[in-house]
Short mmCIF file of N, CA and C in Angstrom, two decimals:
data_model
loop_
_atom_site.label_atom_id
_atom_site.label_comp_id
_atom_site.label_asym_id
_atom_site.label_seq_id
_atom_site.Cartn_x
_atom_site.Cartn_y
_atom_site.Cartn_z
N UNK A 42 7.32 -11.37 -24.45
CA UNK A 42 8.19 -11.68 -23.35
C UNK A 42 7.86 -13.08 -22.84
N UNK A 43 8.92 -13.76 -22.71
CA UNK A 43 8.75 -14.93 -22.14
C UNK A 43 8.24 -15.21 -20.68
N UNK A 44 7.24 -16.10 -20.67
CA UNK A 44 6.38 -16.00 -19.36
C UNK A 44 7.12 -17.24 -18.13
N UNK A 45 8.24 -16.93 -17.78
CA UNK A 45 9.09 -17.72 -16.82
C UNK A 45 8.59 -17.55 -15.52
N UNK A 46 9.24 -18.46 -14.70
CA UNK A 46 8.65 -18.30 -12.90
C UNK A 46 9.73 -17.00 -12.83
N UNK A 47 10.92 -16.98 -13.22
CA UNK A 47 11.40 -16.11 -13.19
C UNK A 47 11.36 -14.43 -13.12
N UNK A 48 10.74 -14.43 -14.45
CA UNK A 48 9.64 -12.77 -14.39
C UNK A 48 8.63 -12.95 -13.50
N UNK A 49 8.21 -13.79 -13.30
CA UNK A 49 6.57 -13.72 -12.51
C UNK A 49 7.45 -13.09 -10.77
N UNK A 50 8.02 -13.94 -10.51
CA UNK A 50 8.86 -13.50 -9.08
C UNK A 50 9.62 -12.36 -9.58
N UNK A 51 10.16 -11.76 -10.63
CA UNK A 51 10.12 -9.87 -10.67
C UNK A 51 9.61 -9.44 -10.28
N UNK A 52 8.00 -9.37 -11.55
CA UNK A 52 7.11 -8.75 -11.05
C UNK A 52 6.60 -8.50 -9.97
N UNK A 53 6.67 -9.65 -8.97
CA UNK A 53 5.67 -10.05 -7.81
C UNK A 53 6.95 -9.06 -7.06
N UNK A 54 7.92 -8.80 -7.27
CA UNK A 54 9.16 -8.16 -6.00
C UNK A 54 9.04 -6.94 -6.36
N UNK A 55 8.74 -6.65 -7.66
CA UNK A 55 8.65 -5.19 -7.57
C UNK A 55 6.98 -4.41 -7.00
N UNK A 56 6.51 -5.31 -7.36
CA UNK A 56 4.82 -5.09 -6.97
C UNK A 56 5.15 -4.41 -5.41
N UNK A 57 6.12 -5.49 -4.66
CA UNK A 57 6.15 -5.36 -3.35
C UNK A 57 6.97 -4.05 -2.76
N UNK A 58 8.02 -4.00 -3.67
CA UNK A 58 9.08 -2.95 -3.28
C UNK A 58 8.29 -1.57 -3.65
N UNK A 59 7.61 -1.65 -4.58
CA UNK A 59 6.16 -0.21 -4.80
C UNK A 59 5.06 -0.11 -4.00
N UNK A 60 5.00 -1.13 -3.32
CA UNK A 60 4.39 -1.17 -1.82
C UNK A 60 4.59 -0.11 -0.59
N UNK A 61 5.91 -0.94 -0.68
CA UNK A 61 6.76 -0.27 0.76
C UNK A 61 7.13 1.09 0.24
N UNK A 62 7.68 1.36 -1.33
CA UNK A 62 8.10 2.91 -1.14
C UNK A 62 6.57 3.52 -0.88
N UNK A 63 5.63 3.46 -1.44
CA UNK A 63 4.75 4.30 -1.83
C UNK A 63 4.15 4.52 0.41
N UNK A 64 4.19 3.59 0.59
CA UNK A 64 3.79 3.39 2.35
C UNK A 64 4.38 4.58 2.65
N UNK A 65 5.80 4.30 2.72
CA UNK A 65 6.98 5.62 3.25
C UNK A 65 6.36 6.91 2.95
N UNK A 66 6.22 7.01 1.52
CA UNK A 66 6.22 8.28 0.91
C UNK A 66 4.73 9.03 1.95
N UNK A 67 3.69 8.03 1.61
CA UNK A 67 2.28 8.44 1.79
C UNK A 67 2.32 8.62 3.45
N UNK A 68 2.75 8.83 4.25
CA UNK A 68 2.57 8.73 5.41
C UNK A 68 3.04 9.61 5.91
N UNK A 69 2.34 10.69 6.87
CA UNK A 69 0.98 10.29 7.64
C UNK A 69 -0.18 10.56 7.05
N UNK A 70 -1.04 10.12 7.36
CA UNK A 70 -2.68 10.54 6.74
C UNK A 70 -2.98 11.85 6.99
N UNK A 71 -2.68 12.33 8.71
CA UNK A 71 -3.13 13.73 9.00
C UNK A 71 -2.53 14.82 7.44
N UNK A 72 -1.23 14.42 7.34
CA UNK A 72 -0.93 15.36 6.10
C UNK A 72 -1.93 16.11 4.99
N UNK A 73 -3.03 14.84 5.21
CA UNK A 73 -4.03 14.94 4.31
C UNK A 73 -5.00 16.07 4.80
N UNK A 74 -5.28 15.63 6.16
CA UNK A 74 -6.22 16.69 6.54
C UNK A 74 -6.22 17.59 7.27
N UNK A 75 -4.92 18.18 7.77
CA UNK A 75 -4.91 19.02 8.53
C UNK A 75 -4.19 20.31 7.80
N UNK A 76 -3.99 21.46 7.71
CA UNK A 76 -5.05 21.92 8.70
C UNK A 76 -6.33 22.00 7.79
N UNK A 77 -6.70 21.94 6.54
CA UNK A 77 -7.99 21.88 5.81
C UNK A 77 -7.43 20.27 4.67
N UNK A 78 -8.36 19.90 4.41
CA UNK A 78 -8.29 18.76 3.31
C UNK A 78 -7.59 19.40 2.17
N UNK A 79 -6.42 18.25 1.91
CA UNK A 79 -5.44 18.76 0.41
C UNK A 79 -6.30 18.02 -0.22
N UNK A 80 -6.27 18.05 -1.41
CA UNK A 80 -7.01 17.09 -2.45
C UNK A 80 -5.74 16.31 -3.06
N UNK A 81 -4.81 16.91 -3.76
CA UNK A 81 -4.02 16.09 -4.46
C UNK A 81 -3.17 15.29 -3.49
N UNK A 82 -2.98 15.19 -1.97
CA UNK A 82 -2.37 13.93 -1.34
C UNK A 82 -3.91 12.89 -1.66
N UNK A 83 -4.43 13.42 -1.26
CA UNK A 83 -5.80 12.26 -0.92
C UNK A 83 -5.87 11.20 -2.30
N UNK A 84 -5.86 12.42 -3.51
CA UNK A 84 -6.38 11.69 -4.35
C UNK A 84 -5.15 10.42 -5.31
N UNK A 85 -4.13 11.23 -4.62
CA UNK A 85 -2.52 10.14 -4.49
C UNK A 85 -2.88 9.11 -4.07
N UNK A 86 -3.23 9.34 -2.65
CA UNK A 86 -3.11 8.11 -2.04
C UNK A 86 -4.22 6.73 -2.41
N UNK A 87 -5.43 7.67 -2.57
CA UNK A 87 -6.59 6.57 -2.98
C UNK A 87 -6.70 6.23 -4.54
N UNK A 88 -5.38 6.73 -5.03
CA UNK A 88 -4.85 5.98 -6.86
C UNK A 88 -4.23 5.44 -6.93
N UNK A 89 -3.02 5.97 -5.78
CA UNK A 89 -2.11 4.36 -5.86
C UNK A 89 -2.53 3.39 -5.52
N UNK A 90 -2.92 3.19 -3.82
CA UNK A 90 -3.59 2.09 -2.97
C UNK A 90 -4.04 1.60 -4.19
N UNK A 91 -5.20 2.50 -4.61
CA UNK A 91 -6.23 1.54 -5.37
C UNK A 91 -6.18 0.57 -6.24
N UNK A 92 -4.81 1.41 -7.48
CA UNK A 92 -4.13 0.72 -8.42
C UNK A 92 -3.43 -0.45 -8.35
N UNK A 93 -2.61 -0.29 -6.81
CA UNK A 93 -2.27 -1.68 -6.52
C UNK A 93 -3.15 -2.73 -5.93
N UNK A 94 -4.02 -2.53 -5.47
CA UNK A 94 -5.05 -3.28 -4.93
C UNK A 94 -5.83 -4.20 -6.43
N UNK A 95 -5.73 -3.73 -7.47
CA UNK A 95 -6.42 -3.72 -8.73
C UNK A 95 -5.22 -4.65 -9.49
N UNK A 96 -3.86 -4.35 -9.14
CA UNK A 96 -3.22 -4.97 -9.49
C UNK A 96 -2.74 -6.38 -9.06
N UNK A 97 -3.11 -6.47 -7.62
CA UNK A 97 -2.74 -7.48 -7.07
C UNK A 97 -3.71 -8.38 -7.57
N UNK A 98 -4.92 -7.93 -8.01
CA UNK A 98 -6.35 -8.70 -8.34
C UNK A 98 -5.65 -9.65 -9.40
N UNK A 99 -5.13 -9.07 -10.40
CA UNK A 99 -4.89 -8.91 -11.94
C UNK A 99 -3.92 -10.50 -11.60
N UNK A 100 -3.01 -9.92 -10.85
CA UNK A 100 -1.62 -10.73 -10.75
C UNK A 100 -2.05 -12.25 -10.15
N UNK A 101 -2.38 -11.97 -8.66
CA UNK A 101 -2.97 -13.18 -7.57
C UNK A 101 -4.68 -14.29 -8.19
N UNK A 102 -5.23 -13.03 -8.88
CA UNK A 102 -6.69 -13.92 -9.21
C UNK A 102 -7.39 -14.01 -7.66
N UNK A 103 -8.60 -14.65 -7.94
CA UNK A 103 -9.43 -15.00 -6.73
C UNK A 103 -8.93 -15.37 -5.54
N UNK A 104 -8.92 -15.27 -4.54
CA UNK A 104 -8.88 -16.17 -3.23
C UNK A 104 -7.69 -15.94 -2.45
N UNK A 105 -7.46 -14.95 -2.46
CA UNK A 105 -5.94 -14.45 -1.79
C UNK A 105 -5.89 -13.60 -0.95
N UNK A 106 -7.25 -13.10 -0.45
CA UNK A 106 -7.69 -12.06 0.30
C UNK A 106 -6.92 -11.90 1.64
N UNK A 107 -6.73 -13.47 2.33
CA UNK A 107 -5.93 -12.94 3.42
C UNK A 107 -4.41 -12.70 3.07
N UNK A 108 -3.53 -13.55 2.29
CA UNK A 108 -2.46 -13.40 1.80
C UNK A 108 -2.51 -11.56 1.29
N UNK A 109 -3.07 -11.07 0.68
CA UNK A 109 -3.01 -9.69 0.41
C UNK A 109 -2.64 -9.20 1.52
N UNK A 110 -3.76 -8.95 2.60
CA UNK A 110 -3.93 -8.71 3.98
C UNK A 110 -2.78 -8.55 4.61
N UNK A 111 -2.13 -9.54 4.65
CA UNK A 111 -0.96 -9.77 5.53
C UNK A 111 0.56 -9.08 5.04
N UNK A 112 0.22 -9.34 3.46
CA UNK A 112 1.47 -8.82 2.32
C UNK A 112 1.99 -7.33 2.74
N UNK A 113 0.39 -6.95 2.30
CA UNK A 113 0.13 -5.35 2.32
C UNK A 113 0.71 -4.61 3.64
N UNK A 114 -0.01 -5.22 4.38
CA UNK A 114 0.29 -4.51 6.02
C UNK A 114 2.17 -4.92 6.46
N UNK A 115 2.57 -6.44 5.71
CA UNK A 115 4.02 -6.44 6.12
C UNK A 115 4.78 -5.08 5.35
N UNK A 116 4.79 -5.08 3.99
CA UNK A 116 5.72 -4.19 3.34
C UNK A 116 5.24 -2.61 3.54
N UNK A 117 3.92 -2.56 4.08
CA UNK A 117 3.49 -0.95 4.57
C UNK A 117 4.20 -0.66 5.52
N UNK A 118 4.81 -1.56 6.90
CA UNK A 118 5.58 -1.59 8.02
C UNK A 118 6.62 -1.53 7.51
N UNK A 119 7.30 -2.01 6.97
CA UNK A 119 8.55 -2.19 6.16
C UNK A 119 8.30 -0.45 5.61
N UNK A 120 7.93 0.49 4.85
CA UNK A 120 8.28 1.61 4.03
C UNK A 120 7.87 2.37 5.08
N UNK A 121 7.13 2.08 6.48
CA UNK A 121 7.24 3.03 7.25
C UNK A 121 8.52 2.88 8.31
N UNK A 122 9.24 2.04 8.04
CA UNK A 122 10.36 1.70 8.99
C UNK A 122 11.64 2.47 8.32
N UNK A 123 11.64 2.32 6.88
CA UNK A 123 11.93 2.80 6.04
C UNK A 123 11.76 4.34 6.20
N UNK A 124 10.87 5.04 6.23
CA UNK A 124 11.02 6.49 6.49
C UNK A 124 11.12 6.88 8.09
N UNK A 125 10.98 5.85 8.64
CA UNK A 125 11.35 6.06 10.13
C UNK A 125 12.77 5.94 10.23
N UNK A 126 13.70 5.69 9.33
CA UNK A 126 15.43 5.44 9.64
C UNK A 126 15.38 6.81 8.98
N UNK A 127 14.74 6.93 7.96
CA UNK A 127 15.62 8.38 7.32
C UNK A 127 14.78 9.62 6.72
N UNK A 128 14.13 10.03 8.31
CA UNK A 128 13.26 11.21 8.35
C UNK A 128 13.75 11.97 9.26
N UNK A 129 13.62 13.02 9.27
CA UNK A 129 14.21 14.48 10.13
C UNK A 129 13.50 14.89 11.27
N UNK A 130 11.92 14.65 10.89
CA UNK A 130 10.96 14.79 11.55
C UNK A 130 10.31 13.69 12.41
N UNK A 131 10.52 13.36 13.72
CA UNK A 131 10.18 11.73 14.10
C UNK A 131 9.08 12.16 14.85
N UNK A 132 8.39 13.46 14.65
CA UNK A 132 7.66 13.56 15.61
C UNK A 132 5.97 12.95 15.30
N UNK A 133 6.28 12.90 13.70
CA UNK A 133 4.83 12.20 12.86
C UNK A 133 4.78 10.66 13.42
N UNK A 134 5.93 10.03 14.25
CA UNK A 134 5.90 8.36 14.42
C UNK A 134 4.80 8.16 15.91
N UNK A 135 3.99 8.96 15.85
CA UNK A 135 3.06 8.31 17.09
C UNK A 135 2.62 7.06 16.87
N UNK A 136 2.43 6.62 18.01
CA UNK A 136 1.23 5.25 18.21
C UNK A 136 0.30 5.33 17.48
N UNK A 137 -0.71 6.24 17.12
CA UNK A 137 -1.65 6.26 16.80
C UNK A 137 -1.90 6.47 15.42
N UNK A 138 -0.83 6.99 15.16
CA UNK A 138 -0.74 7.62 13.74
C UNK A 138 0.04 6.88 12.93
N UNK A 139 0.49 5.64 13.47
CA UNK A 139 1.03 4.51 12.46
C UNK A 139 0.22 3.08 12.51
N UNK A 140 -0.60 3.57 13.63
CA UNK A 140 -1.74 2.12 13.86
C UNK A 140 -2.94 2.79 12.52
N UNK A 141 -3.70 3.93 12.95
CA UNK A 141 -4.42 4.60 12.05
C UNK A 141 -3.94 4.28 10.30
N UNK A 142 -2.45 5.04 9.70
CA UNK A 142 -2.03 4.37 8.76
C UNK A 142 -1.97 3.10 8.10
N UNK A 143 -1.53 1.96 8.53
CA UNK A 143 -1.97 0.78 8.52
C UNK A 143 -2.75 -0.06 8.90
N UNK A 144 -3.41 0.30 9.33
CA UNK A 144 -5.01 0.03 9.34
C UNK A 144 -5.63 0.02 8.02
N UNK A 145 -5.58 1.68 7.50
CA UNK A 145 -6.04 2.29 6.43
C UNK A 145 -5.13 1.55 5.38
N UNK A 146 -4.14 1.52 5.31
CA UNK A 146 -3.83 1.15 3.87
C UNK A 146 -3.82 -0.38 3.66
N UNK A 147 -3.82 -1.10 4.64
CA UNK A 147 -4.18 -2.34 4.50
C UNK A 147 -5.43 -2.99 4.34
N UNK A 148 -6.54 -1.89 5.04
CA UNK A 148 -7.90 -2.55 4.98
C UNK A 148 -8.16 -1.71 2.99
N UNK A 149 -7.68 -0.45 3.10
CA UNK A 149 -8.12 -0.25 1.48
C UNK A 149 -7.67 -0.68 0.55
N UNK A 150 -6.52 -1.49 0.35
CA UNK A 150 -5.92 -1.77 -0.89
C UNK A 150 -6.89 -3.69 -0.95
N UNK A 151 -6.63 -4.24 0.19
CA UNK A 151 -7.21 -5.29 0.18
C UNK A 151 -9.19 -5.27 -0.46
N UNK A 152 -9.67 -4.02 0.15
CA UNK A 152 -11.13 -3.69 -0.50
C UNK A 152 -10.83 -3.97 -1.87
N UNK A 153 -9.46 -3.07 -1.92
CA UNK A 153 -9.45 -2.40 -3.80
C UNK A 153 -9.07 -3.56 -4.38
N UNK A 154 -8.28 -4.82 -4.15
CA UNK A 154 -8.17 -6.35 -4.67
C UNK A 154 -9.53 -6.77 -4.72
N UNK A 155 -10.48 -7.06 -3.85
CA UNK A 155 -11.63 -7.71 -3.77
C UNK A 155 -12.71 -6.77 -4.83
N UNK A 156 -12.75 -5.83 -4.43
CA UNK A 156 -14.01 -5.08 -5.85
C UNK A 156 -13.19 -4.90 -6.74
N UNK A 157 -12.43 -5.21 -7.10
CA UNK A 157 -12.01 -5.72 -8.91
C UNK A 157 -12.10 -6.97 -9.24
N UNK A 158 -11.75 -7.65 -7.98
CA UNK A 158 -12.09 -9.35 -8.51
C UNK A 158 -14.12 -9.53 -8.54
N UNK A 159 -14.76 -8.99 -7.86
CA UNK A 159 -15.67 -9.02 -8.25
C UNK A 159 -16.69 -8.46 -9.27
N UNK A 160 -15.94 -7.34 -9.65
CA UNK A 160 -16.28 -6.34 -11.00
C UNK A 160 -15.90 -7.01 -12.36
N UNK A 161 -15.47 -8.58 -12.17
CA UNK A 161 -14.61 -8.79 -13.74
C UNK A 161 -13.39 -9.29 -13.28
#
């Protein structure tokens, strides 16, 4: 495949648009733990995050840590805005429970970029 700016800005849009769905989908965290710990959300969530975090490594290279940062947490807002237009249930949209969420998926995927760039 030909290596154009062209594909590279695909890739880089779809990277992003698998961002924001996966945000939507994965949210809220409590899902995870209430009323006892599920395993297969958890272990969803800390394969995707991770994968993309691993991927962004792959794609961006070294030194992008805050650019991740900022990426991550915009299009996580974005797929939770996204399931905030077209959810049934609005009662999961607390304060706390979308600060908690993005918090979390922004501080872990950005970890998961940085310990792959330093693993290799």
């Amino acid at each position: 495949m030909k290596n154009d700016k062209a594909t590279q800005i695909f890739f880089l849009a779809m990277l992003w648009c698998v961002t924001a769905i996966l945000s939507g989908y994965q949210f809220p965290l409590s899902r995870m733990f209430e009323p006892d710990i599920k395993i297969l959300p958890l272990l969803c969530f800390l394969l995707f995050f991770g994968a993309l975090g691993m991927l962004m490594s792959k794609i961006y290279g070294h030194g992008y840590s805050l650019r991740i940062l900022i990426m991550v947490f915009i299009f996580s807002s974005l797929g939770l805005l996204g399931r905030y237009l077209f959810s049934a249930d609005l009662s999961i949209f607390t304060t706390q429970s979308v600060a908690e969420y993005l918090i979390t998926v922004t501080l872990y995927t950005t970890i998961a970029y940085n310990w792959t760039r330093k693993m290799g």
